[in-house]
């Protein structure tokens, strides 16, 4: 089964930038939509951004609008999340997920996605 695989996490200072990437293990990101989520211990997984692979429509959570940019590279079969002006509260494990049945909705909800990566840690030091 094809699964998303995340890369690009790490430690960065507040105000800095990181780019996360999502690729497919053993196949293609053959999803209608690809989303990025994040989770900190004790909290629910939060939808951060979503992109439709076909038309490139994007959705962002209010908490990251203007700071994060999601993009797709269908030729390379990858989706990226460019994160800028990072804050300590952006610290979390970030997950890439694929939706095979639905396109991006105004609310980025985990139950709409059916294939998940293992996650990559992003730590922003203040």
Short mmCIF file of C-alpha atoms in Angstrom, two decimals:
data_model
loop_
_atom_site.label_atom_id
_atom_site.label_comp_id
_atom_site.label_asym_id
_atom_site.label_seq_id
_atom_site.Cartn_x
_atom_site.Cartn_y
_atom_site.Cartn_z
CA UNK A 1 0.00 0.00 0.00
CA UNK A 2 1.32 3.42 -0.92
CA UNK A 3 1.90 5.63 2.09
CA UNK A 4 2.97 9.25 2.35
CA UNK A 5 6.45 9.85 3.74
CA UNK A 6 7.40 13.15 5.32
CA UNK A 7 10.82 14.78 5.42
CA UNK A 8 12.35 18.13 6.29
CA UNK A 9 11.53 18.51 9.96
CA UNK A 10 14.05 19.76 12.47
CA UNK A 11 14.97 22.44 14.96
CA UNK A 12 14.72 26.10 14.01
CA UNK A 13 14.76 29.40 15.86
CA UNK A 14 11.68 31.52 16.21
CA UNK A 15 11.21 33.60 13.08
CA UNK A 16 12.99 31.06 10.94
CA UNK A 17 11.82 28.85 8.09
CA UNK A 18 11.56 25.18 7.24
CA UNK A 19 10.26 23.28 4.25
CA UNK A 20 8.51 19.98 4.73
CA UNK A 21 8.12 17.55 1.89
CA UNK A 22 5.73 14.70 1.31
CA UNK A 23 6.51 11.89 -1.10
CA UNK A 24 5.02 8.46 -1.70
CA UNK A 25 6.66 5.25 -0.67
CA UNK A 26 6.39 2.64 -3.37
CA UNK A 27 4.15 4.49 -5.76
CA UNK A 28 2.51 7.80 -6.49
CA UNK A 29 0.58 10.31 -4.40
CA UNK A 30 -2.57 9.22 -6.14
CA UNK A 31 -4.90 11.21 -3.94
CA UNK A 32 -7.56 13.78 -4.64
CA UNK A 33 -6.11 15.94 -1.90
CA UNK A 34 -2.99 16.05 0.23
CA UNK A 35 -3.10 17.63 3.63
CA UNK A 36 -0.68 18.60 6.35
CA UNK A 37 -1.63 18.15 9.97
CA UNK A 38 0.18 18.69 13.24
CA UNK A 39 -0.16 17.33 16.71
CA UNK A 40 1.28 18.03 20.13
CA UNK A 41 0.98 15.63 23.06
CA UNK A 42 -2.39 15.82 24.74
CA UNK A 43 -4.07 17.70 21.92
CA UNK A 44 -6.09 16.70 18.89
CA UNK A 45 -4.50 16.54 15.48
CA UNK A 46 -4.91 19.95 13.81
CA UNK A 47 -5.39 20.49 10.10
CA UNK A 48 -2.81 22.97 8.83
CA UNK A 49 -3.16 23.06 5.06
CA UNK A 50 -4.57 21.14 2.13
CA UNK A 51 -4.05 21.12 -1.63
CA UNK A 52 -5.98 19.47 -4.43
CA UNK A 53 -3.60 17.60 -6.70
CA UNK A 54 -5.68 18.22 -9.82
CA UNK A 55 -6.41 21.94 -9.73
CA UNK A 56 -4.05 23.18 -7.02
CA UNK A 57 -6.77 24.71 -4.86
CA UNK A 58 -5.35 25.36 -1.39
CA UNK A 59 -6.80 25.76 2.08
CA UNK A 60 -5.08 27.01 5.23
CA UNK A 61 -5.88 27.05 8.90
CA UNK A 62 -6.24 30.58 10.26
CA UNK A 63 -3.28 29.98 12.55
CA UNK A 64 -0.87 29.64 9.61
CA UNK A 65 -2.35 31.89 6.93
CA UNK A 66 0.24 34.25 5.53
CA UNK A 67 3.10 32.22 7.00
CA UNK A 68 2.79 28.75 5.45
CA UNK A 69 2.55 27.89 1.77
CA UNK A 70 1.55 24.50 0.40
CA UNK A 71 2.52 23.52 -3.12
CA UNK A 72 2.49 20.49 -5.36
CA UNK A 73 5.02 19.17 -7.81
CA UNK A 74 3.14 16.55 -9.78
CA UNK A 75 6.12 15.87 -12.03
CA UNK A 76 8.16 14.86 -8.98
CA UNK A 77 5.15 13.40 -7.22
CA UNK A 78 5.66 15.54 -4.15
CA UNK A 79 3.85 18.08 -1.99
CA UNK A 80 5.71 20.71 0.01
CA UNK A 81 4.85 22.87 2.98
CA UNK A 82 6.98 26.00 3.20
CA UNK A 83 6.83 27.35 6.73
CA UNK A 84 8.05 30.87 7.48
CA UNK A 85 7.96 33.22 10.46
CA UNK A 86 7.83 30.18 12.68
CA UNK A 87 6.68 30.55 16.25
CA UNK A 88 7.17 28.40 19.33
CA UNK A 89 3.53 27.37 19.09
CA UNK A 90 4.22 25.79 15.71
CA UNK A 91 6.22 23.10 17.49
CA UNK A 92 4.57 19.75 16.80
CA UNK A 93 4.82 16.51 14.89
CA UNK A 94 3.73 17.25 11.36
CA UNK A 95 1.93 14.62 9.31
CA UNK A 96 1.24 14.34 5.61
CA UNK A 97 -2.03 12.65 4.67
CA UNK A 98 -3.82 11.71 1.50
CA UNK A 99 -7.54 11.72 0.75
CA UNK A 100 -8.70 9.26 -1.88
CA UNK A 101 -12.39 10.13 -1.82
CA UNK A 102 -12.62 13.85 -1.11
CA UNK A 103 -11.13 17.16 -2.18
CA UNK A 104 -10.00 19.92 0.17
CA UNK A 105 -12.78 21.38 2.27
CA UNK A 106 -12.92 24.69 4.11
CA UNK A 107 -12.29 22.79 7.33
CA UNK A 108 -9.26 20.49 7.17
CA UNK A 109 -10.40 17.49 9.14
CA UNK A 110 -8.42 14.36 9.88
CA UNK A 111 -11.34 11.98 9.30
CA UNK A 112 -11.48 13.03 5.63
CA UNK A 113 -8.01 11.57 5.02
CA UNK A 114 -7.36 7.87 4.78
CA UNK A 115 -3.62 7.45 4.29
CA UNK A 116 -1.10 8.82 6.77
CA UNK A 117 2.63 9.19 7.07
CA UNK A 118 4.64 8.58 10.21
CA UNK A 119 5.22 12.24 10.95
CA UNK A 120 8.22 14.51 11.26
CA UNK A 121 9.12 16.61 14.29
CA UNK A 122 9.29 20.37 13.99
CA UNK A 123 10.69 22.22 16.98
CA UNK A 124 10.78 26.01 17.12
CA UNK A 125 12.94 27.46 19.87
CA UNK A 126 12.00 30.82 21.32
#
